Tab-separated table of C-alpha atoms in Angstrom:
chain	number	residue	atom	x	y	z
A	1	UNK	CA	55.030	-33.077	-24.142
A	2	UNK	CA	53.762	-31.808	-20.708
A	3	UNK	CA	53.174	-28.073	-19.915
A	4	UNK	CA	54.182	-26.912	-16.919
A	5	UNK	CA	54.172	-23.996	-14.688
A	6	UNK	CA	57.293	-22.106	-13.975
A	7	UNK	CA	57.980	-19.406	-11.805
A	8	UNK	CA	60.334	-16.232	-13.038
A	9	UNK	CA	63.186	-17.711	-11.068
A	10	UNK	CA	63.028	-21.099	-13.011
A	11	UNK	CA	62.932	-19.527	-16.367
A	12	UNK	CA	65.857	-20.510	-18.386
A	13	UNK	CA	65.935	-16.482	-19.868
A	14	UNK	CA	67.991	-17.803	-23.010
A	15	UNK	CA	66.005	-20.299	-23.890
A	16	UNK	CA	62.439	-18.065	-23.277
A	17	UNK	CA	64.371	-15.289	-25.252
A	18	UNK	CA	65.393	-17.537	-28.334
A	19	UNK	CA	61.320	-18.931	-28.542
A	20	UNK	CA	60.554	-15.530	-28.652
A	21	UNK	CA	63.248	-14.230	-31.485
A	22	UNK	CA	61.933	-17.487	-33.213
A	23	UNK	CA	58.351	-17.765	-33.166
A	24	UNK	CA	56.592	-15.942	-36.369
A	25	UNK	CA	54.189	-14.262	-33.025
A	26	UNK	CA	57.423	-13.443	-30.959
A	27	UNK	CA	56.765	-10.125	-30.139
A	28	UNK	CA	59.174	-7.699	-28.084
A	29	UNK	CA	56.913	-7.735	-25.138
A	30	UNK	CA	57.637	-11.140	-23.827
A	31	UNK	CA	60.981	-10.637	-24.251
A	32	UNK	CA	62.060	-11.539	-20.673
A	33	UNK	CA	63.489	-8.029	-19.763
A	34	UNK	CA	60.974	-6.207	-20.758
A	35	UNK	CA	58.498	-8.740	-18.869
A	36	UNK	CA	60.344	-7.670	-15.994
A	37	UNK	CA	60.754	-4.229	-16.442
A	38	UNK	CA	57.096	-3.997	-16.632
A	39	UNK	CA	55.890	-6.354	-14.061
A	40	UNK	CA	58.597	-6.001	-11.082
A	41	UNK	CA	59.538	-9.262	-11.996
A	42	UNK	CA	55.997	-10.644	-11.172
A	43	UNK	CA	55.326	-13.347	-13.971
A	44	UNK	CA	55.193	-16.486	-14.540
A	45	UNK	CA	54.713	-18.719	-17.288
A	46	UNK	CA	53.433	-22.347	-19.011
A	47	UNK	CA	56.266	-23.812	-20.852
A	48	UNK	CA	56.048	-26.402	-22.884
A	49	UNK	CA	58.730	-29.054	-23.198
A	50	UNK	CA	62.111	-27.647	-23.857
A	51	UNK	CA	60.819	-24.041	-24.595
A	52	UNK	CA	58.660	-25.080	-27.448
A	53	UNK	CA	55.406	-23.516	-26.882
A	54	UNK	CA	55.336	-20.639	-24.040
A	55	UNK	CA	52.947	-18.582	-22.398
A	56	UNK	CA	54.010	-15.318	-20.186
A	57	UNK	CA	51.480	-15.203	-16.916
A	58	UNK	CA	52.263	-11.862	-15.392
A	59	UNK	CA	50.436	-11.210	-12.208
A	60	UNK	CA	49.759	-8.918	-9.291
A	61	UNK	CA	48.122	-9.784	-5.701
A	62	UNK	CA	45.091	-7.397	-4.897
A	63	UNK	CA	43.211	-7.468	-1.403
A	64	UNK	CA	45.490	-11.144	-0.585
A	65	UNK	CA	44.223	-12.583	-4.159
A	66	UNK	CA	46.129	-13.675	-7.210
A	67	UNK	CA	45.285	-11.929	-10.627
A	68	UNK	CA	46.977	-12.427	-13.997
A	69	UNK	CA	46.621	-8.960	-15.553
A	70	UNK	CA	48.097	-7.505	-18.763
A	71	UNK	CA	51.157	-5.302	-18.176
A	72	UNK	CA	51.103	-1.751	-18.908
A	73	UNK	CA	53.276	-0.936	-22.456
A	74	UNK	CA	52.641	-4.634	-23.611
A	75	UNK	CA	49.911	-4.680	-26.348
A	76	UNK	CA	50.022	-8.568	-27.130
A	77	UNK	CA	51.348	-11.508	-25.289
A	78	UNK	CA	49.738	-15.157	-24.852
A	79	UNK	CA	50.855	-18.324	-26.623
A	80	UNK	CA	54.427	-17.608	-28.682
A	81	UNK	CA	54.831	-20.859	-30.319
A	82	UNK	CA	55.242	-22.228	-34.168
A	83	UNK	CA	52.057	-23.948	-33.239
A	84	UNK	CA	49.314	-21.875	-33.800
A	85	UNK	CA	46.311	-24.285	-33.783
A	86	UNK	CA	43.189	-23.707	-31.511
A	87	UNK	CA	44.084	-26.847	-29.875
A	88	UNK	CA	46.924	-26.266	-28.400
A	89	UNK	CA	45.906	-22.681	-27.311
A	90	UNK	CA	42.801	-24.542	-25.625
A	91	UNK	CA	45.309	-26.628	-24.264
A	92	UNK	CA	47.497	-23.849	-22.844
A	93	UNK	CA	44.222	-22.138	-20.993
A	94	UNK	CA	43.240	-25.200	-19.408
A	95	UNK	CA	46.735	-25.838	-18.086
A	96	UNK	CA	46.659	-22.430	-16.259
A	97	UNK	CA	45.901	-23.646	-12.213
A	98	UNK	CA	42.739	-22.319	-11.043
A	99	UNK	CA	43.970	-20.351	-8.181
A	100	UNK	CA	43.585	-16.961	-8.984
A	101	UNK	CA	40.878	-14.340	-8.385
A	102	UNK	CA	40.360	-13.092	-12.048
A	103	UNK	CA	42.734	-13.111	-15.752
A	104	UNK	CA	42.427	-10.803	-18.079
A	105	UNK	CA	45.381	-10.726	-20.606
A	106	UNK	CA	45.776	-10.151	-24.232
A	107	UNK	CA	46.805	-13.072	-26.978
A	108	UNK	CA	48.714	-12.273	-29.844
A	109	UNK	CA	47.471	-11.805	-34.007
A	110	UNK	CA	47.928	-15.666	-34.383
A	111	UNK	CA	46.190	-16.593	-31.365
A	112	UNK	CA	43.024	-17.396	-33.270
A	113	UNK	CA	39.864	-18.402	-30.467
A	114	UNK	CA	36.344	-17.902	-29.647
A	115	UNK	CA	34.589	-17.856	-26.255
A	116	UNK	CA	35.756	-21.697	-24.676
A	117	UNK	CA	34.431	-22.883	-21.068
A	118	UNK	CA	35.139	-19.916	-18.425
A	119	UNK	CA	36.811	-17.943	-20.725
A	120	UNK	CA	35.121	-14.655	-22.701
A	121	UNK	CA	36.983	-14.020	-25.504
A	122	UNK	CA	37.057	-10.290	-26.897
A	123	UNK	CA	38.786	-9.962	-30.392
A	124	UNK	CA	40.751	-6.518	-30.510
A	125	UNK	CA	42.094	-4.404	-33.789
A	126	UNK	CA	45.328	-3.860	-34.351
A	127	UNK	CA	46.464	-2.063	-37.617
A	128	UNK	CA	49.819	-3.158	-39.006
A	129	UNK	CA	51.761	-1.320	-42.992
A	130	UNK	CA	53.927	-3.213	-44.595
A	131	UNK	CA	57.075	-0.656	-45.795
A	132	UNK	CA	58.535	-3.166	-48.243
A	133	UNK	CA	57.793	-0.932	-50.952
A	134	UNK	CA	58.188	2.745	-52.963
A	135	UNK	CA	57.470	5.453	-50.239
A	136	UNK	CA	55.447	7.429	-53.628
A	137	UNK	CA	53.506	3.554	-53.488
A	138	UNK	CA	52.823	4.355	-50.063
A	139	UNK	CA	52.434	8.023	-49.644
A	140	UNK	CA	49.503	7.160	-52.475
A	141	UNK	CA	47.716	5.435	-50.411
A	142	UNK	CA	47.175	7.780	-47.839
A	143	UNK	CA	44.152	9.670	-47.189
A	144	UNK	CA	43.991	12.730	-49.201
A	145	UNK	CA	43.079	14.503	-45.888
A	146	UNK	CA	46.291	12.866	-44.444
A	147	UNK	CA	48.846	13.984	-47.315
A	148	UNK	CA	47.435	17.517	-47.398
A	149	UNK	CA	48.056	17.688	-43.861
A	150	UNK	CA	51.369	16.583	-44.429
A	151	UNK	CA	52.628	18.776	-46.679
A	152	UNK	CA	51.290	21.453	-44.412
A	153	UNK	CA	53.237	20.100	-41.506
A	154	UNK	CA	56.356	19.611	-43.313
A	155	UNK	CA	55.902	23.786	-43.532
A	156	UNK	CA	55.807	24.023	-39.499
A	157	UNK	CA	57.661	21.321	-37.836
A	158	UNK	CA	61.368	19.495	-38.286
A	159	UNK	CA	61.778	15.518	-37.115
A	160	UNK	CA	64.627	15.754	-34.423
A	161	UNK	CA	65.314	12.509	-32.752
A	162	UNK	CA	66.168	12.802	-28.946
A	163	UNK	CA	67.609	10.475	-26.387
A	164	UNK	CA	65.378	12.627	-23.475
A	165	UNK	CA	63.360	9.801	-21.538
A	166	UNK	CA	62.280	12.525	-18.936
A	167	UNK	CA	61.345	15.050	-21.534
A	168	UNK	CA	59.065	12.274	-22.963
A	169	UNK	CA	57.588	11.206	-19.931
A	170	UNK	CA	56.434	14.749	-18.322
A	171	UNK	CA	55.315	15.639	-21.243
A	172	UNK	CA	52.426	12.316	-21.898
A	173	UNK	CA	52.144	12.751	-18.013
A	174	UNK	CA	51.315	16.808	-18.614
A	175	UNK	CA	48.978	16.258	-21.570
A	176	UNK	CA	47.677	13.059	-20.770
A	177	UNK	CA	47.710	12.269	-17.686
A	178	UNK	CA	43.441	12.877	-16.803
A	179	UNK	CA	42.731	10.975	-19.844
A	180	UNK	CA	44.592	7.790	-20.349
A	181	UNK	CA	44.707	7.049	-16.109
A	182	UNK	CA	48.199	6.149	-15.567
A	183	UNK	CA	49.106	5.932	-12.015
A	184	UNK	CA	52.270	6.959	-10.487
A	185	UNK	CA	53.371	3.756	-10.692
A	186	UNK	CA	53.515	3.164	-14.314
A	187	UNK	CA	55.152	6.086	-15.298
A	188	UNK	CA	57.862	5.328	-12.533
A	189	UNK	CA	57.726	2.095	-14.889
A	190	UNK	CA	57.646	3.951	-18.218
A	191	UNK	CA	60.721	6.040	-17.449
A	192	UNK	CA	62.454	3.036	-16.090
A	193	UNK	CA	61.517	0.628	-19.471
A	194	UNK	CA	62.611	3.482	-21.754
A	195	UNK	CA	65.705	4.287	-20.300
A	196	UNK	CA	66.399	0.338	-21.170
A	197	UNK	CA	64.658	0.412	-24.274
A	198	UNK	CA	67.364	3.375	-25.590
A	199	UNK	CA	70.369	2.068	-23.758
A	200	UNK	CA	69.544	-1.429	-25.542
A	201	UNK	CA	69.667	0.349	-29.089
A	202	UNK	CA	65.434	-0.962	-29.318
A	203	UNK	CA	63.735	2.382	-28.935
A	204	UNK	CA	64.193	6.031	-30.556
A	205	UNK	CA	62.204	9.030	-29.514
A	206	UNK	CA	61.267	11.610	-32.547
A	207	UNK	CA	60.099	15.171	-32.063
A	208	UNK	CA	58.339	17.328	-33.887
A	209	UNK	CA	59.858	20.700	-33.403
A	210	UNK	CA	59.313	25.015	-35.025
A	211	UNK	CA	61.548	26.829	-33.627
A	212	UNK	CA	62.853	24.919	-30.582
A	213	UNK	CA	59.354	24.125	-29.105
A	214	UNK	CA	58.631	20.644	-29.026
A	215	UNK	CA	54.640	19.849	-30.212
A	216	UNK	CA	54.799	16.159	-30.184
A	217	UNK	CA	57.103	13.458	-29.148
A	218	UNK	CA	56.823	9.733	-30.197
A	219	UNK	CA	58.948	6.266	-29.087
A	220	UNK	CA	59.143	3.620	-31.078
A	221	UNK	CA	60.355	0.367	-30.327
A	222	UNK	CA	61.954	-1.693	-33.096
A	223	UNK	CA	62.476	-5.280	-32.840
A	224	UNK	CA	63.654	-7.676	-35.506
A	225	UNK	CA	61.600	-6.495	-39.028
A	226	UNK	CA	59.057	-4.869	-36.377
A	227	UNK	CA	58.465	-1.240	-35.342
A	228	UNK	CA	55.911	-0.727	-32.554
A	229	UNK	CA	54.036	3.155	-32.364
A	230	UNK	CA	54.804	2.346	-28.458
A	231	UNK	CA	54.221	6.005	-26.978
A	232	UNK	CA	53.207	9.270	-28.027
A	233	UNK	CA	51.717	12.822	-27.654
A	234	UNK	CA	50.926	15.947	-28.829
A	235	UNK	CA	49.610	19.501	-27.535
A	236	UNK	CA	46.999	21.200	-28.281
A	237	UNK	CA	49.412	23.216	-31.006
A	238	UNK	CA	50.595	20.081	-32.011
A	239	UNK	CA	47.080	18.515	-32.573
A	240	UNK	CA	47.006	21.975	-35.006
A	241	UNK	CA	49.468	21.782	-37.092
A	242	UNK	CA	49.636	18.015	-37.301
A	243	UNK	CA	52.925	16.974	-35.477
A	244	UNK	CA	51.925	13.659	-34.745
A	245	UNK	CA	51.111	13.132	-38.838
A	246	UNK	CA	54.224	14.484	-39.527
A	247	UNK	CA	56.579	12.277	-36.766
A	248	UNK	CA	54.740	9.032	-38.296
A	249	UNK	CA	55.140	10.341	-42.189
A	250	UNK	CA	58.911	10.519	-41.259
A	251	UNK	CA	59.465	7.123	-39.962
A	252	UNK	CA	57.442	4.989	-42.841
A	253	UNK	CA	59.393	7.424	-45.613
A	254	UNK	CA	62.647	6.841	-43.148
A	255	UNK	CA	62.156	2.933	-43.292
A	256	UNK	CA	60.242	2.450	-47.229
A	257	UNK	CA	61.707	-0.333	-49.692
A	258	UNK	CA	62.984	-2.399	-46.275
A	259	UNK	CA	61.073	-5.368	-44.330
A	260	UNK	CA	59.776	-3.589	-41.900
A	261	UNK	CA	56.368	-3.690	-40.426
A	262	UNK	CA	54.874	-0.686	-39.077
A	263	UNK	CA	52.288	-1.614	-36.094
A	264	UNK	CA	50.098	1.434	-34.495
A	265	UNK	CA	49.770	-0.810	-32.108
A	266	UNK	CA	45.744	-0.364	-32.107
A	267	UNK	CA	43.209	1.108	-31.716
A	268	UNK	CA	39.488	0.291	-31.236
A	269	UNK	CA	39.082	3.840	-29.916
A	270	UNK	CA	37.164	5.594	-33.091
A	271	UNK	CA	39.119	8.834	-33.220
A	272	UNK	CA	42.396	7.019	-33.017
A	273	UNK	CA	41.226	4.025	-35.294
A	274	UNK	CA	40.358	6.605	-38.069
A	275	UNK	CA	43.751	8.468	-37.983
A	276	UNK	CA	45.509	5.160	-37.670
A	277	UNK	CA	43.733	3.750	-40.818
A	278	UNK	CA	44.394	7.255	-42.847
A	279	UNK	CA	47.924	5.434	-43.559
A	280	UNK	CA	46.382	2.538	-45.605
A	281	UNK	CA	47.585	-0.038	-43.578
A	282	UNK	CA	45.858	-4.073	-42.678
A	283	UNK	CA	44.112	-4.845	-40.242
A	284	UNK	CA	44.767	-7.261	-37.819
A	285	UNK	CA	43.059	-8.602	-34.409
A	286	UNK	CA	44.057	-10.393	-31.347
A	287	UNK	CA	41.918	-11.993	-28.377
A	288	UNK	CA	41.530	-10.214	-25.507
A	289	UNK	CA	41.041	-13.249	-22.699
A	290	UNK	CA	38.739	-12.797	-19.445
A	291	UNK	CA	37.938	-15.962	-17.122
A	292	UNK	CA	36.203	-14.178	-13.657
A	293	UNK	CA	37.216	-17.030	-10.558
A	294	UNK	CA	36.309	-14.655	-7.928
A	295	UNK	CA	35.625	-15.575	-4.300
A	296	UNK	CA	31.824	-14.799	-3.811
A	297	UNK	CA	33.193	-12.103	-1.009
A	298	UNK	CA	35.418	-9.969	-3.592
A	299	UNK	CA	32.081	-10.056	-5.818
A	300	UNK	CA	30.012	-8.395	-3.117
A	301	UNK	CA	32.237	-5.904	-2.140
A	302	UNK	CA	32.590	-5.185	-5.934
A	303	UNK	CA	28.902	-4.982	-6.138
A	304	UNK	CA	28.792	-2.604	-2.942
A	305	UNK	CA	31.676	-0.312	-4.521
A	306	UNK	CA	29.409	0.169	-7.691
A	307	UNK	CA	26.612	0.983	-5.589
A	308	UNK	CA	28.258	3.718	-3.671
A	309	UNK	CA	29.668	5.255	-6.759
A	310	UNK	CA	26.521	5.589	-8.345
A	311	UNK	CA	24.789	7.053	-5.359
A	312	UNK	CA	27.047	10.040	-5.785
C-alpha cells in the first residue's frame, strides 16, 4: 500500500478519528480536533492506504521555511497504526518529503527506533499506573514520604472540581509563566483547547481548596481507558501543604478497581520525575525525532545569534 501525503483539507476526519480510537497507540492528541485546536489547523499527515497506518505532521513556517514541530499540550504523536514494527516506522520517516528546514516531533510508547540516516533519535520517559486494582493495593505502594504527606493534606485542603478555564489559565500563567516559557500565543491556545476539552465532556479541572483559597488546580484529560495529568499548578502554599499530592491521591482513589491508566504524562525533569515515581507507577519511553535540513544561510545566522547572546 502506498503512503501518501495529505494536507488538513484532504483528511477524511472520520476515518483519521476511527484509526486513532482504534490503534492500541491512539492517543487523544491526534485526535483531529485537538490537532487543530493546537496547531491553527497547520498539519498535515502520511496516510497509509485507507487510513491504516497514519502519521500527524503539524508544522509552522519560520523566516519563509517549513518546520514540522511538536504542538504545545501534545506529549506523543508519530505513527498510530496496529503495525508497530521498526520497518514500517522507517518506512513512514523516509516517506516524509524533504522540503522542510528542520523536524523535531515526538513518537508515541510503541514507536520503538534508534538513530536511522538523518534522523537523531532521543528516547523520553513517560510514567504511566495502572488503577485496575484495590486503592489500599495502591495507596501501599506509595512512597512513605508520599502517604504521610497525604494524610497531612487531607487535614488542609478539599478536592472541588471546577468548570473555570480562565481561573486555570491565569493562575499556570501567574505562577509559571518565567519558568515553563509559554508565549502569549499558547495560552490564547490553552484557554481555547480547554474550553473544548470541558464542553466535549474529555477534561475536568480539580482544585485543591482551605477555606475558599484555591492552592493548586489540575486538568485532566480522559480519553477511552486513558487519563492524561495534562495541566497543573500550585503556589508556593500549595507546594507546602501538598495540594498537588492531594489533587492526584483523589483521582487514582476516585478511579481504583476500573481500567483506567493514569499517565503523568512525563517527566525527565529530576524534581518532577521523583514526585511522579513516588506513586509506584511503570515506566514507559517514547522517541523524541530530530532530522536538521537547514539551508546553510539559517545555520549561520543561528550561529551569529549564539554568538551575540553569549557576548552579553
Amino acid at each position: 500500500m502506498e503512503i501518501k501525503l495529505l494536507n488538513r483539507n484532504e483528511i477524511d476526519v472520520n476515518k483519521w478519528d476511527t484509526r486513532v480510537a482504534l490503534s492500541s497507540n491512539g492517543l487523544p492528541y491526534a485526535l483531529s480536533s485537538y490537532l487543530d485546536l493546537v496547531t491553527d489547523s497547520n498539519w498535515s499527515a502520511l496516510v497509509k492506504g485507507d487510513y491504516v497506518s497514519i502519521f500527524p505532521l503539524p508544522f509552522e513556517m519560520k523566516m519563509g521555511l517549513k518546520m514540522y514541530l511538536q504542538p504545545p499540550f501534545t506529549q506523543q504523536l508519530g505513527l498510530i497504526s496496529e503495525d508497530n514494527s521498526i520497518e514500517l516506522l522507517s518506512e513512514f520517516l523516509d516517506a516524509i518529503p524533504r522540503d522542510f528546514a528542520m523536524l523535531f516531533l515526538k513518537g508515541n510508547e510503541c514507536n520503538r527506533i534508534s538513530n536511522l540516516n538523518e534522523v537523531v533519535v532521543r528516547q523520553r520517559s513517560n510514567y504511566v499506573l495502572d488503577l485496575n486494582r484495590d486503592y489500599e493495593f495502591i495507596f501501599s505502594n506509595f512512597s512513605k514520604s508520599l502517604r504521610k504527606r497525604i494524610r497531612k493534606s487531607k487535614d488542609y485542603y478539599e478536592v472541588i472540581e471546577s468548570t473555570d478555564v480562565d481561573m486555570l489559565v491565569d493562575y499556570y500563567q501567574n505562577e509559571l509563566q518565567s519558568i515553563v516559557g509559554l508565549n502569549e500565543d499558547q495560552f490564547i491556545k490553552a484557554r481555547r483547547l480547554f474550553d473544548y476539552l470541558l464542553i466535549s465532556g474529555f477534561g475536568h479541572i480539580y482544585t485543591a481548596s482551605c477555606e475558599n483559597e484555591i492552592d493548586g488546580v489540575l486538568l485532566v484529560l480522559q480519553y477511552q481507558n486513558r487519563m492524561i495529568n495534562l495541566f497543573g499548578v500550585s503556589n508556593s502554599s500549595g507546594r507546602q501543604h501538598f495540594a498537588m499530592h492531594l489533587i492526584l491521591n483523589h483521582l487514582i482513589e476516585q478511579n481504583a478497581n476500573r481500567n483506567i491508566i493514569f499517565d503523568f504524562e512525563g517527566s525527565d525533569i529530576k524534581g518532577v520525575k521523583e514526585f511522579y515515581k513516588s506513586f509506584g507507577p511503570e515506566r514507559k519511553v517514547y522517541p523524541e525525532l530530530y532530522i536538521d535540513n537547514s539551508p546553510l544561510w539559517l545555520t549561520l545566522v543561528q550561529k551569529v545569534k549564539r554568538f551575540i547572546s553569549f557576548k552579553k
